[in-house]
Structures are given as C-alpha cells and as structure tokens.
Coordinates of N, CA and C and ligand atoms in Angstrom, one line a residue:
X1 N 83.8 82.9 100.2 CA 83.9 83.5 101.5 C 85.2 84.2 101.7
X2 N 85.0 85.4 102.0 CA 87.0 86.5 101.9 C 87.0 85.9 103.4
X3 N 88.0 86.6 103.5 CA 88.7 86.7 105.0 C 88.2 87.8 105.2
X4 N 88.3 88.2 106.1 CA 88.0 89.5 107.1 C 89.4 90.3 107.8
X5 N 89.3 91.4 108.1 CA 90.1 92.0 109.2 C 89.0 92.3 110.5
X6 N 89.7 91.5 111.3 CA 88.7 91.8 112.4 C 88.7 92.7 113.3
X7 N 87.5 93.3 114.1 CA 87.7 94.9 114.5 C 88.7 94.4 115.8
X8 N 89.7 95.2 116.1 CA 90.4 95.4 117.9 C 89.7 95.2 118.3
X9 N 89.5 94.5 119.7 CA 89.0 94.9 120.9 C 89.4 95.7 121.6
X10 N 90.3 96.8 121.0 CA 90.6 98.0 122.1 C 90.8 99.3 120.7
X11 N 90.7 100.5 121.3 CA 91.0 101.2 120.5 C 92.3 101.2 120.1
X12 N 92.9 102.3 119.0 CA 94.3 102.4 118.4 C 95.3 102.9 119.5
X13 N 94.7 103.9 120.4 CA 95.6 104.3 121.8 C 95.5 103.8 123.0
X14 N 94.6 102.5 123.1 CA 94.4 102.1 124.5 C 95.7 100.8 125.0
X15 N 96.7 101.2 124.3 CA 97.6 100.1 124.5 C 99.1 101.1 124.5
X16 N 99.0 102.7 124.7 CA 100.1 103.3 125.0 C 100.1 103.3 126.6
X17 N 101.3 102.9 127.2 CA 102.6 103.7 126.6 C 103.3 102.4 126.2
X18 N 103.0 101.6 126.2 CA 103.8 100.4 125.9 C 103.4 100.1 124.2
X19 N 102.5 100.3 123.6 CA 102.5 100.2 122.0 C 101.5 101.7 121.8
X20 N 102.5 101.9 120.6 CA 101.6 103.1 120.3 C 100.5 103.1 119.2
X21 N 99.7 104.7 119.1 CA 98.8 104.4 118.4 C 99.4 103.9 116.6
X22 N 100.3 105.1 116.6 CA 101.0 105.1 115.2 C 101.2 103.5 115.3
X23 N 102.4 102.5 116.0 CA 102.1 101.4 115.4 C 100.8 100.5 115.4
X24 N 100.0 100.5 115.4 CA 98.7 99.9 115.5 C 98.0 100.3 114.2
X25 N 98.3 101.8 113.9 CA 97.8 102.1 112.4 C 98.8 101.2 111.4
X26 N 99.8 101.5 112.0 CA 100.7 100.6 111.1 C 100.5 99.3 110.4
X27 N 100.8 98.8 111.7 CA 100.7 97.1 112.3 C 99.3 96.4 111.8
X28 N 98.3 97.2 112.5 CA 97.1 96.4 112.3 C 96.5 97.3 111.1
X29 N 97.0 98.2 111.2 CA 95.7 98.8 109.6 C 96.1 98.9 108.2
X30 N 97.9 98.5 108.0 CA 98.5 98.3 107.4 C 99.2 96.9 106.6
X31 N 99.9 96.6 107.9 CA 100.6 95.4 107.7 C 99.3 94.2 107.6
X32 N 98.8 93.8 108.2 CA 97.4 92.9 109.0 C 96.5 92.8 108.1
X33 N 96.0 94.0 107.7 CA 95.5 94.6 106.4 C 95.5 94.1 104.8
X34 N 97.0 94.1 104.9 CA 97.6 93.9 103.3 C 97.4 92.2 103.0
X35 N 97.8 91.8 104.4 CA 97.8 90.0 104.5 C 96.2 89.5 104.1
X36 N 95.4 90.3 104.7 CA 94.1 89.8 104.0 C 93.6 90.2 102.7
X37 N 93.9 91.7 102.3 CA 93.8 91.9 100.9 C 94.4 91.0 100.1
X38 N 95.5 90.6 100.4 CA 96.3 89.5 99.8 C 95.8 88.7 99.2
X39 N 95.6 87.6 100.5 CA 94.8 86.3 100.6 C 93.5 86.0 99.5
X40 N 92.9 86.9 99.9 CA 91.4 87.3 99.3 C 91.9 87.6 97.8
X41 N 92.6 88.2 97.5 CA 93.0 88.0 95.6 C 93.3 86.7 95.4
X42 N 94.4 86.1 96.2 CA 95.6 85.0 95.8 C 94.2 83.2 96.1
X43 N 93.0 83.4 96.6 CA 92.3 82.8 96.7 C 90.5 82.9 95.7
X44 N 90.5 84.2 94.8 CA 89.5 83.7 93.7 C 89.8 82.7 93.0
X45 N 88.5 82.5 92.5 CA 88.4 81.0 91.7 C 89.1 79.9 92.2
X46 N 89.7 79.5 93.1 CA 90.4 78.4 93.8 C 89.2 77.8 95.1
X47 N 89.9 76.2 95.7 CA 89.5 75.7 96.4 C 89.4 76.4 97.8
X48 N 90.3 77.3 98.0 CA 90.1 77.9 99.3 C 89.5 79.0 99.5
X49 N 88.0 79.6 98.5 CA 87.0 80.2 98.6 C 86.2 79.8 99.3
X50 N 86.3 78.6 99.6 CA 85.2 78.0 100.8 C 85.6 77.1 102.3
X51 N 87.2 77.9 102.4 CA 87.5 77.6 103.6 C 87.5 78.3 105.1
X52 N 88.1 77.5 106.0 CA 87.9 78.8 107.4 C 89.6 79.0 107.3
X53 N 89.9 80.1 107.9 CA 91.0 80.6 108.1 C 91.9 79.5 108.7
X54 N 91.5 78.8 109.8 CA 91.9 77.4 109.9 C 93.0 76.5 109.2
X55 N 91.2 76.0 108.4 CA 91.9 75.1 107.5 C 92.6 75.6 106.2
X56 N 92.8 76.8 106.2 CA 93.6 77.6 105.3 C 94.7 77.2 105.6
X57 N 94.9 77.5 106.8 CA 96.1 77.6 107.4 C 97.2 76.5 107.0
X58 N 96.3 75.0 107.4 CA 96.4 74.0 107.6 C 96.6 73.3 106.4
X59 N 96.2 73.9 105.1 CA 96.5 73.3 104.0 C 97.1 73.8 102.9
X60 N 97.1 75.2 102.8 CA 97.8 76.2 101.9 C 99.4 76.0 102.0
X61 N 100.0 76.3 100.7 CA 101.3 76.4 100.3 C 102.1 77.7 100.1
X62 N 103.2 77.8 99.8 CA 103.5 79.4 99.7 C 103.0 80.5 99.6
X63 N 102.5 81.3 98.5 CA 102.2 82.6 99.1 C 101.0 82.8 99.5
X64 N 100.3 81.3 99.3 CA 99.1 81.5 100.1 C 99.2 80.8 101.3
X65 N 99.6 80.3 101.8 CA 100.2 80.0 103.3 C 100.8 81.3 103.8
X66 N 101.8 82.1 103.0 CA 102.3 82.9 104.0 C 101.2 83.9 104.5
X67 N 100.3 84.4 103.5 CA 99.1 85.5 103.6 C 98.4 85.1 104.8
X68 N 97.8 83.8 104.2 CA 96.7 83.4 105.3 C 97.3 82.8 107.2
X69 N 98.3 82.5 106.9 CA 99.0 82.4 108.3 C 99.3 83.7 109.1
X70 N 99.6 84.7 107.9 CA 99.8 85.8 108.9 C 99.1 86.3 109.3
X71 N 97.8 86.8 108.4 CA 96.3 86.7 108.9 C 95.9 86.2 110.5
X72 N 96.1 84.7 110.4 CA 96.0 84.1 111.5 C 96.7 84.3 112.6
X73 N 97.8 84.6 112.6 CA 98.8 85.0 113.8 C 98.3 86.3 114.1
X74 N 98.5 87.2 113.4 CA 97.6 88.9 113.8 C 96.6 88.9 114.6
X75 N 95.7 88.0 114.0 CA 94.2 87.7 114.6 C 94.4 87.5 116.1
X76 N 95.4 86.1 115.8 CA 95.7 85.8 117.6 C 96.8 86.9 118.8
X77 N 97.6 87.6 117.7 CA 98.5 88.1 118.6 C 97.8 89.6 119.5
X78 N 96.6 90.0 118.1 CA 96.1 91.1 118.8 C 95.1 90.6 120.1
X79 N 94.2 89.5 119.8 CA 93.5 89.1 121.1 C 94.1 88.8 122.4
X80 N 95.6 88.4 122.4 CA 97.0 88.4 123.0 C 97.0 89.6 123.9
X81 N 96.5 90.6 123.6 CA 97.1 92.0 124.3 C 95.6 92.2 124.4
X82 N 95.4 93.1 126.0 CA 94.7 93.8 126.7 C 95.6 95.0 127.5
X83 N 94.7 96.2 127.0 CA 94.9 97.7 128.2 C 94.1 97.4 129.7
X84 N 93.7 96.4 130.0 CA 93.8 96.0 131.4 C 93.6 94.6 131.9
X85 N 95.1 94.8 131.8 CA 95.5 93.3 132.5 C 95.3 93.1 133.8
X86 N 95.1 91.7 133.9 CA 94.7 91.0 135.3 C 95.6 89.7 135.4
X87 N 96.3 89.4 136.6 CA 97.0 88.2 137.1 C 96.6 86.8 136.3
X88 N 97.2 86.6 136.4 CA 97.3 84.9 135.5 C 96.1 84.5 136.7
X89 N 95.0 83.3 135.9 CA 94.0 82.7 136.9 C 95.0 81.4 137.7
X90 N 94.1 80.9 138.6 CA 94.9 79.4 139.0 C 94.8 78.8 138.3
X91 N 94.4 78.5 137.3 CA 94.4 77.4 136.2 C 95.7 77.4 135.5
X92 N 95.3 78.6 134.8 CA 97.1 78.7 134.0 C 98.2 78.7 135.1
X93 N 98.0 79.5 136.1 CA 99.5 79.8 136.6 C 99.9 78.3 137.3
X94 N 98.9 77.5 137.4 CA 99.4 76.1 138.2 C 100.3 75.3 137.1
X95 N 100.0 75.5 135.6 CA 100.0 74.7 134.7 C 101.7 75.0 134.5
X96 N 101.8 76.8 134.2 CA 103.1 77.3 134.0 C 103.7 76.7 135.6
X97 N 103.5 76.9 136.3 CA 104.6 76.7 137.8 C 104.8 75.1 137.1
X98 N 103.6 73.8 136.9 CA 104.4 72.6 136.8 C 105.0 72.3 135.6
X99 N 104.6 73.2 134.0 CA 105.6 73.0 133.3 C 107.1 74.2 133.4
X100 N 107.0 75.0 133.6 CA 108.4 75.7 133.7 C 109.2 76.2 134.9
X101 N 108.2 75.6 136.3 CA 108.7 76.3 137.6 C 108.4 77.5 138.1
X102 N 107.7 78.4 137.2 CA 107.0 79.2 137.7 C 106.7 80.8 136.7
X103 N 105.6 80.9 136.9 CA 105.7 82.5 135.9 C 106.8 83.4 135.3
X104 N 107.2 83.6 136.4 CA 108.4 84.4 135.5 C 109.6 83.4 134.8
X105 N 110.0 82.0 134.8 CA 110.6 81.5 134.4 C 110.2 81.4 133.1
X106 N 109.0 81.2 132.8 CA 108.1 80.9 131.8 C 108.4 82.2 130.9
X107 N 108.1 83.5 131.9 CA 107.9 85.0 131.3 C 109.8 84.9 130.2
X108 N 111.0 84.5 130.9 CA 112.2 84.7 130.7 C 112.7 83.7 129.8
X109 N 111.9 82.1 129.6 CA 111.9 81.5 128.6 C 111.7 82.4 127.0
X110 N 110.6 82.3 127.5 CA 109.7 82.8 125.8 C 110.2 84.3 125.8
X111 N 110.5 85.0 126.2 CA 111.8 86.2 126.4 C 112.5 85.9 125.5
X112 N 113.5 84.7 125.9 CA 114.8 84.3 125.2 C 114.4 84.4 123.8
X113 N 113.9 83.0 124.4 CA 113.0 82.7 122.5 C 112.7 83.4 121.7
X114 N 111.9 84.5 122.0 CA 111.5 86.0 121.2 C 112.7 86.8 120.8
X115 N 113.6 86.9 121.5 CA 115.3 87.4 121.1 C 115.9 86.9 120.4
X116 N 116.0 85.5 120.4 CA 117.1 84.4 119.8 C 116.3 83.9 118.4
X117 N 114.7 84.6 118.6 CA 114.4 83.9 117.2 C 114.8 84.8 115.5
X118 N 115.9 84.0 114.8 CA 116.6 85.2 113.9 C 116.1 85.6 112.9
X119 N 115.9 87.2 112.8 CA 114.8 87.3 112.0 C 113.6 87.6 112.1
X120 N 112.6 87.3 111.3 CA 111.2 87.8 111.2 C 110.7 86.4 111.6
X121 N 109.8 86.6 112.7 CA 108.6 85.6 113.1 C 108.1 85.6 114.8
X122 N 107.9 84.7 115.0 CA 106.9 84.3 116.1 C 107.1 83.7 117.1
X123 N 107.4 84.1 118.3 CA 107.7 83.3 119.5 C 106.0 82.7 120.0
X124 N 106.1 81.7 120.5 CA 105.0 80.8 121.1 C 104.7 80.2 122.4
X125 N 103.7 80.4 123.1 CA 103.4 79.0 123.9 C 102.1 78.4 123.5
X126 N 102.6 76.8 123.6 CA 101.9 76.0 122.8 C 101.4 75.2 123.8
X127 N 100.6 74.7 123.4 CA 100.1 72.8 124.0 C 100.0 71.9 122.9
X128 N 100.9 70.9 123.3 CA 100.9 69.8 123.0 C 100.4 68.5 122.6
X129 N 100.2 67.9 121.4 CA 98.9 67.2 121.3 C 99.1 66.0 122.7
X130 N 100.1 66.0 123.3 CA 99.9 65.1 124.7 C 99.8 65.9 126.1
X131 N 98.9 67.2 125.4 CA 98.8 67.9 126.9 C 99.7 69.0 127.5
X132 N 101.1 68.4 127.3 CA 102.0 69.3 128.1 C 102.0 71.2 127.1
X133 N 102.9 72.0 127.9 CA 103.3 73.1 127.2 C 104.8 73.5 127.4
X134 N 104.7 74.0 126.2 CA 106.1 74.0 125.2 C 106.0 75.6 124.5
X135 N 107.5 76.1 124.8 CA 107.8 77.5 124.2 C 108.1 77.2 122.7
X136 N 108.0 77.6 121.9 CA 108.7 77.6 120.6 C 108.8 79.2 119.7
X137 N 109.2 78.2 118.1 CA 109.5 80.0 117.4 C 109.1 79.5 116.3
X138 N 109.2 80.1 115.4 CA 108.7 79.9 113.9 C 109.3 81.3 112.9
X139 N 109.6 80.7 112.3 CA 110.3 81.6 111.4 C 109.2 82.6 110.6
X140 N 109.5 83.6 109.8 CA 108.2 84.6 108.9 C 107.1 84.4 109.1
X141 N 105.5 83.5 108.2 CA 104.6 83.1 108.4 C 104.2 82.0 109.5
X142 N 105.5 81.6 110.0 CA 105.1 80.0 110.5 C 104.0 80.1 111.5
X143 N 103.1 78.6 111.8 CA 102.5 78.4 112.5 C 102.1 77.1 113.6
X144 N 101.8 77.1 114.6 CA 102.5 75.9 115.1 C 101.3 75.1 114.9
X145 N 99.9 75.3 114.5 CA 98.8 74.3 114.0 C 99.2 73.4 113.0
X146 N 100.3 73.7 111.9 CA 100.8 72.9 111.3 C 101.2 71.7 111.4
X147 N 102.5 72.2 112.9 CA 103.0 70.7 113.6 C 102.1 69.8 114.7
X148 N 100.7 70.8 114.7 CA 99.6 69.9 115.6 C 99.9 70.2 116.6
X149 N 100.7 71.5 117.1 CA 100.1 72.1 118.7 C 99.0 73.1 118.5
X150 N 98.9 73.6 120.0 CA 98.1 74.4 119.8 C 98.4 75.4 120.2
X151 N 98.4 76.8 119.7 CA 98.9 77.9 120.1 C 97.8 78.2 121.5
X152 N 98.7 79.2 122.3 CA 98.2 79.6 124.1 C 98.2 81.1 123.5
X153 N 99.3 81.7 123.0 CA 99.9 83.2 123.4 C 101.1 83.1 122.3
X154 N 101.1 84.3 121.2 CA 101.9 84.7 120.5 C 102.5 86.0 121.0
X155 N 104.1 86.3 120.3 CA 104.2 87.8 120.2 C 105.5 87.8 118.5
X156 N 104.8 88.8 118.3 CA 105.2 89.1 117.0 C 106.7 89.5 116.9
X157 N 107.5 88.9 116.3 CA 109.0 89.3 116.7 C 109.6 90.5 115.1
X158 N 108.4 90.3 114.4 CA 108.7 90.9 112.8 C 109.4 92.5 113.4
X159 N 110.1 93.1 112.6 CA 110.6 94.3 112.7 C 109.7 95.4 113.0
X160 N 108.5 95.2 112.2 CA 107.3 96.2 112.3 C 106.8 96.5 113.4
X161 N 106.6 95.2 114.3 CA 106.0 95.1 115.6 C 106.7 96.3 116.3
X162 N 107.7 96.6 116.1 CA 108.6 97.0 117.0 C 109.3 98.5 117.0
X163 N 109.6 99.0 115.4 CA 110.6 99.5 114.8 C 110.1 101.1 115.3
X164 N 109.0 101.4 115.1 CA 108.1 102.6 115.4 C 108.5 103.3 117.0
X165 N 108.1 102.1 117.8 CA 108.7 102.8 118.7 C 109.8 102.6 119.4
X166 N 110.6 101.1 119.5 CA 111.4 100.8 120.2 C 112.8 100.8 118.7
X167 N 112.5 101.1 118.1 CA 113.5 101.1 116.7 C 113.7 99.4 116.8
X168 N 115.7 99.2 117.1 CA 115.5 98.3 117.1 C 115.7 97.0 118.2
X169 N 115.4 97.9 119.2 CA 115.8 97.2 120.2 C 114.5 96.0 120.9
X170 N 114.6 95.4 120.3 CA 113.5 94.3 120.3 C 113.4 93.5 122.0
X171 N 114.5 93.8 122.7 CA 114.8 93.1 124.3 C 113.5 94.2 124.6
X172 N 113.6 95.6 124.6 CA 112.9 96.6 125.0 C 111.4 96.3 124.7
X173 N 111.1 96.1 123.5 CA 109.6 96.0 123.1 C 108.9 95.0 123.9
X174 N 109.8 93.7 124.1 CA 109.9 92.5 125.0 C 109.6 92.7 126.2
X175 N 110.3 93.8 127.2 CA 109.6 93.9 128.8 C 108.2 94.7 128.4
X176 N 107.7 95.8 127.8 CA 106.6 96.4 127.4 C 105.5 95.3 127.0
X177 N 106.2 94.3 126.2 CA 104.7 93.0 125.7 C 104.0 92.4 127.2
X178 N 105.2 92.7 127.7 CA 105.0 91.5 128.9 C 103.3 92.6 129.9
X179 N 103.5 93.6 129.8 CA 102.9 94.5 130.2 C 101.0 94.4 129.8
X180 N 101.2 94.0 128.7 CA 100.2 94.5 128.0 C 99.3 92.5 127.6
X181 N 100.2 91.9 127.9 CA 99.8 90.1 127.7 C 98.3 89.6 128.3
X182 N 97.5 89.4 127.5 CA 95.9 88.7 128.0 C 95.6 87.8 128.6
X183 N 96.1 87.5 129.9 CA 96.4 85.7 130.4 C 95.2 85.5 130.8
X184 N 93.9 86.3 130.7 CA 92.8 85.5 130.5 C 92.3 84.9 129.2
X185 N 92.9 85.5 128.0 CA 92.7 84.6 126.8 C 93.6 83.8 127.0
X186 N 94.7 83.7 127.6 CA 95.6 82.6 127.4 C 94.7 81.6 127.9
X187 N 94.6 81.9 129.3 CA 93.6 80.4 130.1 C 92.9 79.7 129.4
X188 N 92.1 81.2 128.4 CA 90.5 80.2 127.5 C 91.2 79.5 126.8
X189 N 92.5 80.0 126.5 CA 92.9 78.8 125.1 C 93.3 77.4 125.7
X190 N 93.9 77.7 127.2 CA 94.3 76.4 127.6 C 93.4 75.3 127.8
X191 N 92.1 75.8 127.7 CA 90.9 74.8 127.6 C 90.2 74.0 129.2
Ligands
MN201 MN1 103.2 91.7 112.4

C-alpha cells in the first residue's frame, strides 16, 4: 500500500494574499511530493508496505521516519489552512480561554514558539494524553504522536514554507498564518 499525496482542499491561488500560488506549487507539489515519493521507494519489500501513515509514523526510524512524518505533518498542516475562515466555535475557544486565558494569548504563545523554534520544524498545539492542551515545537521531521499527544493545529516553520514570499522574515509569514488558520478543523480535532 504507497502513500498518497492528497488532493488540497483549495486550489493553488485560493490562499493568496497571504500564501501564494508559486509557494503551494512549491511547498505542496514539490517539497510534500518528494516526502512521499521518498517514503514509497525507502518502504518496498519492507514491513511498512502494509501500514497506515499513522503507524508509520509511530514506528519508523531515520530516513524512513523523517519521509513519512513529513508526509504526515503536510497532510495536517495543509487541512490547517482555509481561504474562508470562520471564528473559533465555543468549544475550542472555551477550552483555549481555560488553558491559556484567552485566544490571542494562545495566538502569541504558539507565535513565540514558531519564532524561537531554531531551525527547521514545527510549532504545535497539542492535547494531552490527560486531556489538557499544550503549545510545543519539534525539530525537522518531529512529531508529537510519538510522545502520545495529540496534534490540534500545526504551522510549518521549515524555510520553504516561507522563503518565496516572505524571504526570511518568518515573524511576517507568522501574522499571515494566523489569517488563513482552520479552527473548525482544529475543534474536530479537539474531539
Ligand atoms: Mn514544509
């Protein structure tokens, strides 16, 4: 069983002015792309021809962990973004007001986090296998299913994400994500 590259739910320009189409070709038809062509070589004749992306995730070692994790982060970070966003539901936003005090504190947390994370990788909000939620980062491939949370909402901190249009000003690309963020997929994730 390969992996897949799975179709957008939006077209390559329905996410300008804040991401363009060029990075999307990039990003998703290139970078996103190569992670599954990857995977899908670095997994014939092996045990992980008959797994889910998942438990790929969950059990793979170096270069087949990094492939298949990044796979998996793409997958999520693109379902992450909508060209028409709608307000946080009361579900989520009650959950962020009692873990962080309130939306935008939450928004300026995982902000930081996405700035301060050095390098290539992934800022997060997670839940907790006891429920609560928690910002984190992860370095290159990382993923937080590993440590047994559960990812809410990624944003991609890698250089690529970014470089096309905001070069390298990654604070920049940062108020633009915030623009374009799916907090109705976040909710469904919150369960
Ligand atoms: Mn990326």
């Amino acid at each position: 069983m390969a992996f897949t590259l799975p179709e957008l739910p939006y077209a390559r320009d329905a996410l300008e002015p804040h991401m363009s189409r060029e990075t999307l070709e990039f990003h998703y038809g290139k970078h996103h792309k190569t992670y599954v062509d990857t995977a899908n070589k670095l997994i014939a004749g092996t045990e992980f021809e008959n797994t889910t992306l998942d438990e790929a995730v969950k059990k793979a070692s170096g270069k087949l962990f990094n492939n298949v994790a990044q796979i998996w982060n793409h997958n999520f970070f693109w379902e992450g973004l909508t060209p028409s966003q709608t307000a946080p539901g009361k579900k989520l936003a009650d959950a962020l007001v009692k873990q962080f005090g309130g939306i935008d504190d939450f928004k300026k947390l995982m902000t930081e986090t996405a700035i301060g994370t050095f390098g290539s990788g992934w800022a997060w909000l997670v839940k907790k296998p006891d429920g609560t939620l928690a910002v984190s980062s992860t370095s290159n491939a990382g993923n937080p299913l590993t440590g047994g949370d559960k990812p809410l909402l990624t944003v991609d901190v890698w250089e690529h994400a970014y470089y096309i249009d905001y070069r390298n000003a990654r604070a920049t690309y940062l108020e633009h994500y915030w623009a374009l963020v799916n907090w109705a997929f976040v909710e469904k994730n919150l369960g």
